[in-house]
Each structure stands twice: as structure tokens, then as C-alpha cells.
XYZ file of C-alpha atoms in Angstrom:
696
model
C -125.418 42.730 -10.652
C -123.478 40.718 -8.295
C -123.567 37.640 -10.635
C -122.879 39.737 -13.438
C -120.157 41.466 -12.295
C -118.586 37.365 -10.818
C -118.758 36.298 -14.468
C -117.632 39.562 -15.808
C -114.191 38.881 -13.324
C -114.364 35.326 -14.270
C -113.924 35.494 -17.642
C -111.365 38.663 -17.261
C -109.689 35.955 -15.137
C -109.231 33.425 -17.657
C -107.769 35.630 -19.836
C -105.429 36.946 -17.227
C -104.213 33.420 -16.938
C -103.928 33.034 -20.706
C -102.185 36.154 -21.300
C -99.793 36.564 -17.716
C -100.472 40.243 -17.907
C -100.184 42.742 -14.919
C -102.437 45.164 -16.747
C -105.547 42.604 -17.262
C -105.327 42.280 -13.376
C -105.552 45.524 -13.245
C -108.701 46.064 -15.689
C -110.597 42.794 -13.921
C -109.955 45.087 -10.463
C -111.247 47.824 -12.037
C -114.272 46.015 -13.197
C -115.330 44.978 -9.887
C -116.385 48.371 -9.102
C -118.470 51.074 -11.092
C -117.593 53.699 -12.117
C -114.193 52.302 -13.091
C -111.923 53.830 -10.572
C -108.142 53.940 -11.315
C -105.785 51.462 -10.451
C -102.182 50.656 -9.614
C -100.103 47.332 -8.870
C -97.224 48.257 -6.550
C -94.310 45.559 -6.347
C -91.623 45.801 -2.946
C -87.930 45.554 -4.127
C -86.430 44.973 -0.148
C -88.162 47.955 1.668
C -88.718 50.240 -2.102
C -91.497 50.316 -3.337
C -92.059 50.519 -7.089
C -94.940 50.725 -9.214
C -95.364 48.381 -12.025
C -98.862 48.813 -13.673
C -101.173 51.145 -13.525
C -104.504 52.517 -15.008
C -106.425 56.006 -15.190
C -103.543 58.281 -13.715
C -100.218 58.731 -14.687
C -97.172 56.960 -13.080
C -93.403 55.833 -13.786
C -91.541 53.342 -12.946
C -89.406 55.589 -10.693
C -89.531 54.233 -6.794
C -91.843 55.955 -4.727
C -90.385 59.031 -2.222
C -90.274 58.447 1.071
C -92.927 60.621 1.640
C -95.094 59.443 -0.736
C -98.727 58.369 0.968
C -98.365 54.763 -0.446
C -95.238 54.258 0.979
C -96.284 55.579 4.086
C -99.234 52.717 4.448
C -96.753 50.370 3.858
C -96.609 47.475 4.233
C -100.266 46.886 4.250
C -102.625 44.713 5.785
C -104.871 42.306 5.130
C -108.171 42.189 4.461
C -108.661 44.835 1.989
C -108.333 48.871 3.668
C -110.944 50.822 2.435
C -110.702 54.745 3.261
C -113.171 57.555 2.092
C -112.714 61.019 1.631
C -109.916 62.849 2.989
C -108.551 59.851 4.662
C -108.262 58.326 0.803
C -105.702 60.636 -0.240
C -103.260 57.656 -0.667
C -103.566 58.432 -4.499
C -103.656 61.895 -5.915
C -107.520 63.312 -5.620
C -108.695 59.976 -4.922
C -112.338 60.415 -2.305
C -112.336 56.114 -2.142
C -109.549 53.791 -1.860
C -109.544 50.542 -1.314
C -105.879 48.497 -1.273
C -104.890 45.110 -0.140
C -101.311 43.294 0.271
C -100.092 40.753 -2.623
C -97.729 38.257 -0.394
C -96.362 34.980 -1.786
C -96.555 31.239 -0.844
C -94.848 31.908 2.089
C -96.559 35.276 2.835
C -93.694 37.033 2.273
C -94.579 41.052 0.678
C -94.525 40.897 -2.796
C -96.278 44.137 -3.557
C -99.403 46.509 -3.247
C -102.889 46.298 -5.187
C -105.105 49.165 -4.848
C -108.233 50.898 -6.920
C -109.155 54.342 -6.116
C -112.229 56.894 -7.405
C -111.793 60.807 -7.739
C -115.485 60.901 -6.627
C -117.202 59.559 -3.876
C -117.628 55.734 -3.720
C -120.207 54.115 -1.792
C -118.937 51.371 0.375
C -117.695 48.153 -1.583
C -120.197 45.324 -1.156
C -118.783 42.027 0.251
C -118.387 40.585 -3.408
C -116.699 43.795 -4.777
C -114.118 42.880 -1.982
C -114.322 39.131 -2.148
C -113.156 39.674 -5.687
C -110.523 42.395 -5.018
C -109.100 39.935 -3.121
C -109.030 37.097 -5.772
C -107.790 39.503 -8.204
C -105.110 40.313 -5.714
C -104.143 36.428 -5.714
C -104.050 36.481 -9.434
C -101.781 39.549 -9.176
C -99.572 37.904 -6.375
C -99.277 34.781 -8.130
C -98.011 36.611 -11.570
C -95.532 39.129 -9.336
C -94.028 35.549 -7.829
C -93.632 34.266 -11.210
C -92.431 37.187 -12.576
C -89.665 37.237 -9.646
C -88.576 33.378 -10.018
C -88.052 34.144 -13.473
C -85.859 37.182 -12.328
C -84.115 35.067 -9.997
C -83.869 32.085 -12.134
C -82.050 34.940 -14.578
C -79.805 35.779 -12.211
C -78.674 32.578 -10.917
C -78.298 31.222 -14.400
C -76.376 34.124 -15.278
C -74.241 33.882 -12.303
C -73.449 30.106 -12.828
C -71.794 30.754 -15.907
C -69.114 32.622 -14.144
C -68.426 30.022 -11.390
C -66.130 27.320 -11.130
C -67.966 24.306 -10.608
C -70.560 22.633 -12.866
C -73.692 22.848 -11.750
C -76.263 19.833 -13.331
C -80.106 20.400 -12.684
C -81.923 16.791 -12.799
C -85.140 15.563 -12.572
C -86.605 12.503 -10.142
C -85.705 10.114 -12.825
C -82.133 11.359 -13.195
C -82.341 12.741 -16.361
C -80.599 16.267 -17.094
C -82.990 19.814 -17.273
C -80.217 22.394 -17.208
C -76.356 22.504 -17.270
C -73.962 25.248 -16.897
C -71.102 26.317 -19.158
C -68.669 24.741 -16.444
C -70.486 21.687 -16.445
C -70.650 21.278 -20.396
C -66.954 21.627 -20.204
C -66.302 19.026 -17.663
C -68.339 16.762 -19.185
C -68.207 17.538 -23.296
C -70.576 14.440 -23.351
C -73.634 15.478 -21.374
C -76.824 17.211 -22.773
C -80.540 17.970 -21.762
C -82.702 15.287 -22.051
C -80.175 12.399 -21.246
C -79.788 10.172 -18.199
C -76.747 11.152 -16.128
C -75.452 8.556 -15.279
C -75.129 7.403 -19.006
C -72.200 9.270 -19.663
C -70.245 7.608 -17.075
C -68.844 4.412 -18.087
C -69.735 1.650 -15.288
C -66.290 -0.032 -15.138
C -64.664 3.353 -14.074
C -66.645 3.965 -10.972
C -66.138 2.191 -7.404
C -69.458 1.374 -7.445
C -71.805 2.272 -9.909
C -74.818 0.574 -8.548
C -73.959 2.594 -5.245
C -73.224 6.033 -7.111
C -77.225 5.739 -8.688
C -78.287 4.728 -5.508
C -77.335 7.608 -3.879
C -78.269 10.013 -6.603
C -81.744 9.350 -5.353
C -81.667 8.950 -1.968
C -82.400 12.208 -0.398
C -80.200 10.872 3.446
C -77.473 10.337 1.462
C -75.621 13.825 1.371
C -72.232 12.694 1.590
C -69.633 13.805 -1.694
C -68.760 11.158 -4.212
C -66.537 10.867 -7.084
C -67.330 10.268 -10.744
C -64.805 8.962 -13.463
C -65.692 10.331 -16.977
C -63.666 9.041 -20.039
C -62.409 11.996 -22.386
C -62.104 11.891 -26.149
C -58.535 11.934 -25.855
C -58.627 8.687 -23.394
C -57.994 10.314 -20.099
C -59.474 10.121 -16.949
C -61.320 12.878 -15.675
C -61.932 12.852 -11.635
C -64.999 15.037 -10.535
C -66.542 15.431 -7.064
C -70.127 15.427 -6.588
C -72.399 17.133 -4.499
C -75.964 16.654 -4.278
C -78.857 18.374 -3.018
C -82.527 17.719 -3.655
C -85.189 20.188 -4.908
C -88.970 20.015 -4.711
C -91.021 22.798 -6.930
C -94.510 22.504 -7.012
C -95.412 18.863 -7.918
C -91.914 18.773 -9.256
C -89.232 16.996 -7.642
C -85.194 16.494 -8.519
C -81.776 17.102 -7.562
C -79.321 19.699 -8.118
C -75.810 18.268 -8.643
C -72.691 20.582 -8.095
C -69.088 19.082 -9.835
C -65.934 20.104 -9.258
C -63.138 19.187 -11.177
C -60.347 16.490 -8.429
C -58.401 15.142 -11.423
C -55.130 17.268 -10.589
C -55.934 16.708 -6.862
C -56.429 13.027 -7.494
C -52.998 12.658 -9.570
C -51.151 14.585 -6.603
C -53.011 12.284 -4.258
C -51.361 9.434 -6.233
C -48.238 10.307 -6.583
C -48.153 10.974 -2.801
C -49.263 7.584 -2.026
C -46.982 6.122 -4.590
C -44.337 7.497 -2.729
C -45.577 6.852 0.645
C -45.759 3.368 -0.433
C -42.723 2.612 -3.199
C -39.118 3.208 -2.701
C -38.128 5.883 -5.094
C -34.684 4.632 -6.340
C -35.666 0.893 -6.601
C -39.289 1.122 -7.481
C -39.747 -1.922 -4.854
C -42.508 -1.769 -2.211
C -40.857 0.395 1.036
C -41.780 -0.327 4.233
C -45.041 1.067 4.971
C -45.905 -1.094 1.753
C -44.785 -4.186 3.115
C -46.774 -3.219 6.929
C -49.567 -2.634 4.779
C -49.125 -6.192 2.959
C -48.503 -7.924 6.620
C -51.678 -6.366 8.032
C -54.060 -7.315 4.838
C -52.791 -11.102 4.138
C -51.489 -13.638 6.195
C -47.744 -14.780 5.943
C -45.516 -17.392 6.920
C -42.435 -15.122 7.464
C -40.205 -12.659 6.677
C -36.946 -12.537 5.146
C -34.182 -9.733 5.607
C -31.352 -9.018 3.487
C -28.749 -6.225 4.107
C -25.136 -5.288 2.236
C -22.431 -5.628 4.969
C -20.244 -2.609 4.810
C -22.406 -0.961 2.389
C -21.006 2.304 3.716
C -17.603 1.280 2.217
C -18.707 1.257 -1.361
C -20.563 4.889 -0.583
C -17.043 6.221 0.592
C -14.761 4.631 -1.680
C -16.979 4.556 -5.210
C -18.984 7.380 -4.519
C -22.979 7.440 -3.510
C -23.671 7.306 -7.213
C -22.066 3.511 -7.959
C -23.991 2.775 -4.273
C -27.087 3.864 -5.814
C -26.664 1.467 -8.893
C -25.086 -1.323 -6.384
C -28.892 -1.035 -4.701
C -30.594 -0.973 -7.943
C -28.984 -3.903 -9.156
C -29.951 -5.831 -6.114
C -33.703 -4.878 -6.935
C -33.683 -5.912 -10.372
C -32.261 -9.672 -9.109
C -34.628 -9.899 -6.823
C -37.684 -8.595 -8.306
C -38.565 -11.760 -10.449
C -39.584 -13.501 -7.096
C -42.672 -11.346 -6.964
C -45.672 -12.969 -7.246
C -48.959 -13.357 -5.431
C -47.439 -15.179 -2.232
C -44.239 -13.252 -2.346
C -44.023 -9.306 -1.485
C -39.954 -7.727 -1.710
C -39.656 -4.566 -0.548
C -36.598 -2.238 0.287
C -37.534 -1.571 4.303
C -33.979 0.782 4.417
C -30.900 2.159 3.086
C -29.314 -1.219 2.242
C -31.857 -3.722 3.478
C -34.336 -5.926 1.381
C -37.253 -7.786 2.658
C -39.076 -10.408 1.582
C -42.201 -11.766 2.968
C -43.960 -15.558 1.790
C -46.994 -16.607 2.109
C -46.823 -19.872 0.907
C -44.665 -23.526 1.888
C -41.268 -22.098 1.648
C -42.199 -20.446 4.821
C -44.845 -22.766 6.320
C -44.366 -24.269 9.818
C -43.586 -27.490 8.305
C -41.304 -26.277 5.942
C -39.108 -24.076 7.589
C -35.935 -25.455 6.565
C -37.123 -24.459 2.860
C -37.147 -21.169 3.979
C -33.414 -20.967 5.194
C -32.306 -22.370 1.986
C -34.703 -20.137 -0.053
C -32.871 -17.230 1.618
C -29.296 -18.423 1.502
C -30.178 -18.938 -2.570
C -30.902 -15.209 -2.279
C -27.637 -14.499 0.075
C -25.895 -16.204 -3.284
C -27.645 -14.225 -5.617
C -26.912 -10.726 -4.250
C -23.388 -11.282 -3.617
C -22.894 -12.157 -7.298
C -20.473 -9.850 -8.575
C -21.495 -6.632 -9.999
C -19.044 -4.395 -13.007
C -20.361 -1.198 -12.756
C -18.799 2.196 -14.104
C -15.536 0.155 -14.552
C -15.396 -1.232 -11.055
C -16.021 -4.336 -9.812
C -18.217 -4.661 -6.705
C -18.303 -7.606 -4.624
C -21.203 -7.200 -1.645
C -21.084 -9.502 1.244
C -24.591 -9.878 2.701
C -26.009 -10.526 6.000
C -29.799 -12.110 6.613
C -32.188 -13.097 8.850
C -35.600 -15.007 9.150
C -38.750 -14.356 10.940
C -41.276 -17.194 10.949
C -44.814 -16.374 12.167
C -44.339 -19.669 14.522
C -41.758 -17.740 16.683
C -43.903 -14.580 16.458
C -46.728 -13.294 19.121
C -48.460 -11.488 16.432
C -47.769 -11.266 12.767
C -47.536 -7.164 12.594
C -44.430 -8.388 14.529
C -42.718 -10.012 11.980
C -40.506 -7.463 10.416
C -39.224 -6.219 13.828
C -38.383 -9.424 14.784
C -36.643 -10.088 11.630
C -34.908 -6.592 12.514
C -34.076 -7.813 15.728
C -31.936 -11.410 14.237
C -30.429 -9.259 10.955
C -29.354 -6.889 13.839
C -27.321 -10.422 15.718
C -25.948 -11.494 12.175
C -24.157 -8.035 11.843
C -23.243 -8.098 15.339
C -21.687 -11.395 14.866
C -19.269 -10.183 11.774
C -21.851 -10.451 9.112
C -22.400 -12.506 6.076
C -24.591 -15.105 7.525
C -27.775 -15.988 8.260
C -29.673 -15.803 11.650
C -32.893 -17.304 12.700
C -35.294 -15.218 14.998
C -35.721 -16.913 18.378
C -38.390 -15.890 20.896
C -35.691 -14.924 23.495
C -34.240 -12.332 21.267
C -37.284 -10.089 21.982
C -36.349 -9.943 25.706
C -32.987 -9.645 25.268
C -33.596 -6.598 23.251
C -36.094 -5.201 25.806
C -33.216 -6.082 28.619
C -30.861 -4.028 26.175
C -33.362 -1.294 26.375
C -33.778 -0.832 29.620
C -30.092 -1.080 29.614
C -29.738 1.482 27.309
C -32.635 3.723 29.720
C -30.652 3.046 32.936
C -27.602 4.507 31.136
C -28.672 7.534 30.201
C -30.355 8.174 33.686
C -26.406 7.135 35.352
C -24.616 9.491 32.841
C -26.848 12.646 33.648
C -26.617 11.689 37.318
C -23.029 11.702 37.515
C -22.786 7.563 38.460
C -19.907 7.352 35.990
C -16.269 6.834 37.090
C -12.998 7.298 35.685
C -10.668 4.795 36.989
C -6.822 4.311 36.128
C -4.914 0.763 36.063
C -1.203 0.910 36.152
C 0.670 0.353 33.552
C 4.269 -0.943 34.487
C 7.596 -1.750 32.717
C 8.476 -5.118 33.180
C 12.305 -4.686 33.340
C 11.800 -2.155 36.232
C 8.524 -2.602 37.328
C 7.970 1.349 37.730
C 5.048 2.424 37.041
C 5.414 4.517 33.227
C 1.594 4.965 32.492
C -2.200 4.431 33.522
C -5.152 3.219 31.172
C -8.651 5.313 32.245
C -11.284 2.658 32.662
C -14.717 3.991 32.671
C -16.950 2.446 35.788
C -20.317 2.515 37.341
C -21.140 3.164 40.355
C -24.548 2.692 40.672
C -27.182 3.816 43.252
C -28.221 0.817 44.518
C -26.399 -2.136 42.881
C -23.011 -0.726 43.747
C -20.092 -1.045 41.504
C -21.294 -2.574 38.199
C -19.364 -4.849 36.318
C -18.134 -3.205 32.734
C -18.726 -6.431 30.887
C -22.846 -5.777 31.993
C -22.674 -2.149 30.186
C -19.630 -1.271 28.130
C -20.569 -3.042 24.816
C -24.052 -1.545 25.445
C -22.763 1.854 25.681
C -20.356 1.166 22.676
C -23.399 0.220 20.699
C -25.398 3.801 21.477
C -25.193 6.951 20.537
C -24.964 7.843 24.052
C -21.008 5.885 23.726
C -19.680 9.154 21.746
C -20.987 11.716 24.451
C -19.231 9.630 27.495
C -16.012 8.929 25.582
C -15.600 12.688 24.945
C -16.305 12.967 28.991
C -13.807 10.086 29.769
C -11.067 11.808 27.889
C -11.630 15.311 29.268
C -11.995 14.180 32.799
C -8.801 11.728 31.918
C -6.214 14.172 30.827
C -7.503 16.833 33.990
C -6.726 13.911 36.050
C -3.552 13.509 34.427
C -2.082 16.943 34.861
C -2.641 16.458 38.558
C -0.487 13.619 38.590
C 2.986 14.547 40.699
C 5.306 12.398 37.990
C 4.856 14.500 34.391
C 6.311 11.925 32.490
C 3.561 9.255 32.963
C 1.239 9.382 29.989
C -2.892 8.457 30.186
C -3.950 6.090 27.777
C -7.581 5.954 26.619
C -9.591 3.407 24.910
C -11.931 4.602 22.430
C -15.664 3.584 21.460
C -15.649 2.645 17.396
C -18.206 5.436 17.196
C -15.510 8.240 18.024
C -13.326 7.005 15.786
C -14.773 9.852 12.582
C -14.114 13.303 11.174
C -15.096 14.714 15.127
C -12.286 13.206 16.737
C -9.257 15.397 16.230
C -11.626 18.708 17.424
C -12.511 16.329 20.736
C -9.027 15.533 21.226
C -7.689 19.031 20.785
C -10.790 20.308 22.865
C -9.579 18.022 25.707
C -6.198 18.660 25.553
C -6.742 22.375 25.331
C -8.879 21.998 28.266
C -6.755 20.583 30.506
C -3.362 21.641 29.402
C -2.217 18.601 29.019
C 0.762 18.200 26.506
C 0.154 15.638 23.645
C 3.129 13.455 23.789
C 1.139 12.355 27.360
C -1.811 11.038 25.902
C -2.569 7.908 24.022
C -5.010 6.717 21.917
C -6.513 3.320 21.899
C -8.547 1.679 19.340
C -8.860 -2.127 18.268
C -7.881 -3.474 15.001
C -11.376 -3.889 14.083
C -12.058 -0.575 14.540
C -9.099 0.501 12.667
C -10.175 -1.629 9.553
C -14.318 -0.705 9.959
C -13.226 2.941 10.025
C -11.448 3.463 7.160
C -12.009 7.300 5.212
C -12.801 10.052 7.265
C -12.215 7.888 11.155
C -8.080 6.917 9.344
C -7.639 10.440 8.643
C -8.224 11.893 11.938
C -6.175 9.297 13.670
C -3.222 9.862 11.309
C -3.794 13.682 12.295
C -3.532 12.743 15.706
C -0.634 10.895 15.445
C 1.030 14.113 13.360
C 0.246 16.638 16.159
C 2.291 14.018 18.770
C -0.612 11.904 20.397
C 0.680 8.309 20.679
C -1.769 5.670 19.113
C -2.055 1.760 19.685
C -3.699 -0.793 18.770
C -6.308 -3.166 21.639
C -6.788 -6.337 21.796
C -3.646 -6.881 18.853
C -4.589 -10.665 17.336
C -8.125 -10.424 17.504
C -8.814 -8.519 14.921
C -9.155 -9.464 10.875
C -5.242 -9.360 9.452
C -3.070 -8.320 12.134
C -0.048 -8.258 9.815
C -1.691 -5.688 7.237
C -3.124 -3.172 9.632
C 0.277 -2.504 10.963
C 1.637 -2.210 7.800
C -1.249 0.502 6.954
C -1.563 2.484 9.786
C 1.228 4.095 11.688
C 1.041 3.691 15.340
C 3.411 3.398 18.832
C 2.381 0.502 20.857
C 0.523 -2.775 21.020
C -1.408 -4.350 23.367
C -1.841 -8.158 23.603
C -4.983 -9.488 24.742
C -5.203 -10.776 27.914
C -6.770 -13.773 26.244
C -3.401 -14.769 24.700
C -2.098 -13.884 28.017
C -3.803 -16.066 30.249
C -3.415 -19.161 28.004
C 0.199 -18.782 27.467
C 1.516 -20.777 30.225
C -0.617 -23.943 29.400
C -1.202 -23.392 25.638
C 1.346 -23.910 23.012
C -0.625 -21.780 20.163
C -1.419 -18.665 22.623
C 2.427 -18.340 23.526
C 3.529 -18.599 19.971
C 1.217 -15.936 19.125
C 2.485 -13.613 22.298
C 5.906 -14.681 20.891
C 5.049 -13.604 17.519
C 3.648 -10.412 18.328
C 6.333 -9.386 20.561
C 8.814 -10.241 17.518
C 6.943 -8.085 15.211
C 6.614 -5.144 17.312
C 10.147 -5.064 17.593
C 10.737 -5.760 14.045
C 8.717 -2.157 13.429
C 9.961 -0.271 16.337
C 6.861 -0.198 18.545
C 6.724 -0.797 22.008
C 4.270 -3.660 23.905
C 1.602 -3.765 26.528
C 0.238 -6.821 27.928
C -2.980 -6.837 29.514
C -4.267 -9.307 31.847
C -1.288 -10.310 34.078
C -2.128 -11.724 37.129
C 0.730 -13.504 38.362
C 4.683 -13.461 38.383
C 4.689 -16.289 36.160
C 3.063 -14.537 33.471
C 5.229 -11.106 33.530
C 8.508 -13.327 34.032
C 7.706 -15.151 31.038
C 6.938 -11.652 29.058
C 9.223 -10.260 30.285
C 11.914 -13.050 28.856
C 10.090 -12.570 25.535
C 11.262 -8.706 25.428
C 7.972 -7.412 26.114
C 7.959 -3.832 26.910
C 5.000 -3.460 29.742
C 2.426 -4.687 31.216
C -0.977 -4.316 33.124
C -3.388 -6.329 35.795
C -4.333 -7.697 38.888
C -0.465 -8.414 39.376
C 0.225 -4.847 39.959
C -2.735 -2.880 40.374
C -6.659 -2.916 40.148
C -8.245 -0.213 38.570
C -7.580 3.170 41.063
C -9.425 6.257 41.325
C -7.760 9.209 40.480
C -6.353 10.105 44.601
C -5.463 6.674 44.749
C -3.158 6.432 41.515
C -1.570 9.674 42.352
C -0.417 8.427 45.717
C 1.260 5.526 44.190
C 2.902 7.897 41.651
C 4.012 9.965 45.144
C 5.199 6.962 46.693
C 7.437 5.775 43.750
C 8.904 9.081 43.646
C 9.785 9.340 46.844
C 11.247 5.718 46.808
C 13.254 6.655 43.634
C 13.164 10.467 42.745
C 15.560 10.008 39.434
C 13.710 7.525 37.774
């Protein structure tokens, strides 16, 4: 009986395996018992039980009610649960019940296989129970397969609506399945072909590494693939990969994300980060990268002197065209050994790695750079204007620089020296420039600290009438009372302050302080003269002067503004207009250090001023140098012819004063009369003068 039953079950099992039929499983389960009972397969969907197949009773696929006996029995447990009599009422009217849980390979519940009889049944034999368990195993396999198909269908349907391409490959890299997005991204991709065949190796950064990446489970980093579309465009794909194992099969799943637009944006940003948008030349970042990547013998810088004049006089559009023309002239000199870049507003750089800048040929570097200077100084004709640019240049050679990364910085230092010396010259970097630069930086920091801690003072050097010896005014001079060094000589910090942004702030403070002090002087006819830093002569000057006058109450005709010829010439435009407005409002103007500028006569013709000040260098030399004496005589004659008053600076002895008075000079200042005095001492001098001669 048992052997016969076993053969029957075995045959039925073969049939079931072939048909994948749940009804076949039920027939198999019923065949294990005599008489044939009713049978049912229940599947679980989360916490819900739903009949899938049944024989011998009427049921529906509706979920079982929460109070259904089978629901109460769930979850079932292994081994087979057997009940008789009233306890078998898990199925309606049953007198016998045998049920077994169906689980997947992970021992997770799939459902329930149960058989029952409406009449009493003897206790199942071990063989019947074993066959029921075997049948349950077949049923579980069918349910798991059904569940996998269902999940696969859901995944397949969902994958058609995702924004990433999905490609499933076998272990050999052949495509097994692709979704619609993957097909759109890679139209040439088809099932059955090797995945990498549609990606040209010459477009990939490293095709061999990509192939290895696909087959190496440990390496899970994302990679980039480049695909050539039918219209010749390159599509950039970011690829993520995960490996899978199913039964005896292995492979990997690829997620494809279109990064073409992002890659293009990155490329544009990278280009903007490394190339100048106006000239198309590499920029400072690109030059620094080139210096880091390859050894270079040196760097040269070429800058347009007074480029601001071109922008202010002809407009920024012409200025841009000038820069583009300069770049076009330099561009042909680019080669494998030469990087040409625009590294600043009007500054171009040339980095060479060949013999031109080699240690043995440093003289050739100077010759080459001078040739470039002459090239850039050739006249340009733009929109009807002839533009002649003057060029300052510098060279920094690697032999003179500690680290190659410092080449550009050292060339900058040398260029600053060339410009400070008047421009239109070539300056070679030497090591002491770095030391000087560090010293200037330290001095700048110390000056900022000094201003913040009120260490600056304003002192006043009397200006006297040469005919009467009477004090008629004073020049306000900035002094620095250092907490440990004492009084710092002006020559040690004034030049640095004039080049620093701090100079404008300090200059305004000096103006306010001097106006306030002048209001306290006992002689209301005495004027105060203030020497401006070049950076103060701009469109903000008028407001700064008016604020100082309004705050102090000083009349405008008691204030004199001093500027050098050089400042007047280099601050044309807004600065020149500001000086003209101040004179219109009653403020006196004077040229300081007259005779040392570009072109004194033309300067006097272009600017309306009240006084000129003879530079002390001519005053000191006029007793021993016929040239200096002639210059002083010429300045006095020119000023008198133009109706200007003349002040001589640096008068230290009576012989100088007598000669100046004889030449017709109006006023003088210097140690012969007094050193610079603090406000209280100067007021006392005026008070004494008034007491001696109250009517002037």
C-alpha cells in the first residue's frame, strides 16, 4: 500500500513539475489519503490569507475573514499539524484535518497546504505525513516561482517609468534585459550582445579598466561611459553596478544616468575657471597649474602702463579691444614650451621651459621679453583712434626663486618695481625683492595697528613771508609716535602709507584734524596746507573736503590742498574735476615739489592753481649748482608771470633765504624758521607774533 502510494505520488509529482499546476499539487495531496479528502492551498499576502486553489469544497479567492478558523490557526508550524473530531473544524464540517506551512528558501512564510475529511479518518501513517511534506515542498516551490514572476512583472513595469536606464547582464557581460530608458540612452544596445561592444574604446578614458570594473564585485565606485550617438554627438553616462546571484546564475545589473548636460556644464565651468573669457588665453589658474605640472625656467610679465587712461578716455569697449589685440599678438608664440596667459586686468604672462629662460641663457630672456615689449607697443588703430600703449615688464628665473610655484609671485614683485619706477622698463627679479616685500607687509600691518591705536599725530611747519618774516601759514605734516621706537622718521613710512588703501583713511583724518586745529589758532588769517596722497584725488575728494570744513567750521579760503605734478597728471578725469570744483568753492590749490614732475609748464597751463612749491632738492643745491639755481630762478619767474605765489621748501640757512628773497620768492619753510610743531606750540608761536605786531 505504501509503496504503491509512493509511486502514485512520484508520478503525480513529475506531472506537477512539468505543468507547474497548483491543482496538480492538490491532486497529489489528496492521493496520499484514502478516501480522498478535500484539499486547499492558502497563500499569504502580508498578514492576509487568500485561497489560491481548492478541491472538494466550495471557496472563493476572497481574503479569509479575520475570524475564520484558518486565519486563527495562521501562522502554521512545521511539522504537519493533525486534528480529529471537533478540533478539525479548521475547515467547515471536517472531522479530520492535516495542515503544513509553506515557506520559501529563506524560511519566510508563503502560505498553507491543508487536507481534510468530512468523515473520521484514522491517524496518518508516517509515510502519508512524509508524502504530505514532500507535496508541500512542491507547492512552496510553485508559490515562490509565482511570487518571483509577480515581483519581476512589477519591477519590469516600474522600470519602464524610471528616469534611469537599467541593464541586466550575465556573468560574461552579455545583455539579458534592458528597460525603455536604457534603450533610449543607448539605442544600439540589444539583448544578447556584449554590453561594452556599443561603447567605442577610443572614447573611454580607460576601456580596459572599465571592463575590469564590470567584472570585479569588490569595486563598486561609479564610472563614466561615453557613447557616440547616430548624429555624432557624445553622450556621457554615469554607471552604477551591482552584482546578483540567482540559483546557479550570476551577473550584474547596471544603472545608467545621463550626465551629458552636467558634463557639458562642468566643461564650461572648467573652461571659465581656466581661460580668460575676453581674450581666450589661459588665465592665472591655468598658468599656475602649468607651473605645477611641468618645470619651467622662468616667467615674464608684460603690463600696459596707465591702462586706466585708455578705459577712461576712449571707453571700456576700446580697452577690451586693446586687450584682445595684445592677446592676438602674443598668441603665435604659444608652443609646447611656452604658456601665454592673461593673469590680470592688463597683465599678460609668458612661462617658458626652453633655452630662452634657461640658466645659461638668462640674457636671452631679457632679449626675448624686450622683443615682446616692442611688439605690444606697436600702434593700434581702433574705431578711428590710434592707441599707443607703453609696456612695463618683469622676468623671474627659476635659479633666483626658491620654489617653482613662487615664479609668478616673484615676477609680480619685479613688475611692481618696474611700474613704481615710472613704467616702460624691464625689471629682473632678484632675491632681495622678496625680503623687501615681506618688510613692506610687516610695515603695512604696523601702520594699521598704529592708526587703530591713535599713534599718528599732526604737526605744523610754519610758512613765513620772506620779506617780513611773518608766519602766514603752516603745512600739516603727519608724524608717527611709536610706543617703543619713539618718533619714526617720515621717510620710513610715508611712501608705504601713500601706496596703501589705509592712506586714504589716514589722509581724511589728517584733513579733519588740521581743520579743527586751524580753527583754534589765534590768527584767523593763517592758512593750513594739507598734502594729499595720490589715492585721495578721486571723485570722493570734494565730499571729503566739504565734510572736514563743515565739521570744523574752517572757511574754505583758509584751506590749501597740495598735490604733486605727477598726481595731477596721473589722476586726470574724475580727480582733475574734483580739484577744479574745490578751487571754484574757494579752496586754494598748490603744486608740491614743483619741477620734479613730467612737464611743469604744460601742467601749469592745464590746471588752475594758486601757489607752487619749489622742491627742497633745488633749494639745497642752488648755492653750489648753477643748474639748480637756474631752475629756481625759472620757477619763480614763471610763477610771477602767471600770477602765482611761490613757496620754497627745505630752507635751512640764511644764505638760502636771502637768495630766494632776492629772486622774488614769496614764502619759505624749513628748519631755519622752525621744525614741525605740535598744535599747541604752533598756536603759541602765532600768539607771540600777534603780541609783537597785533596789526600784522
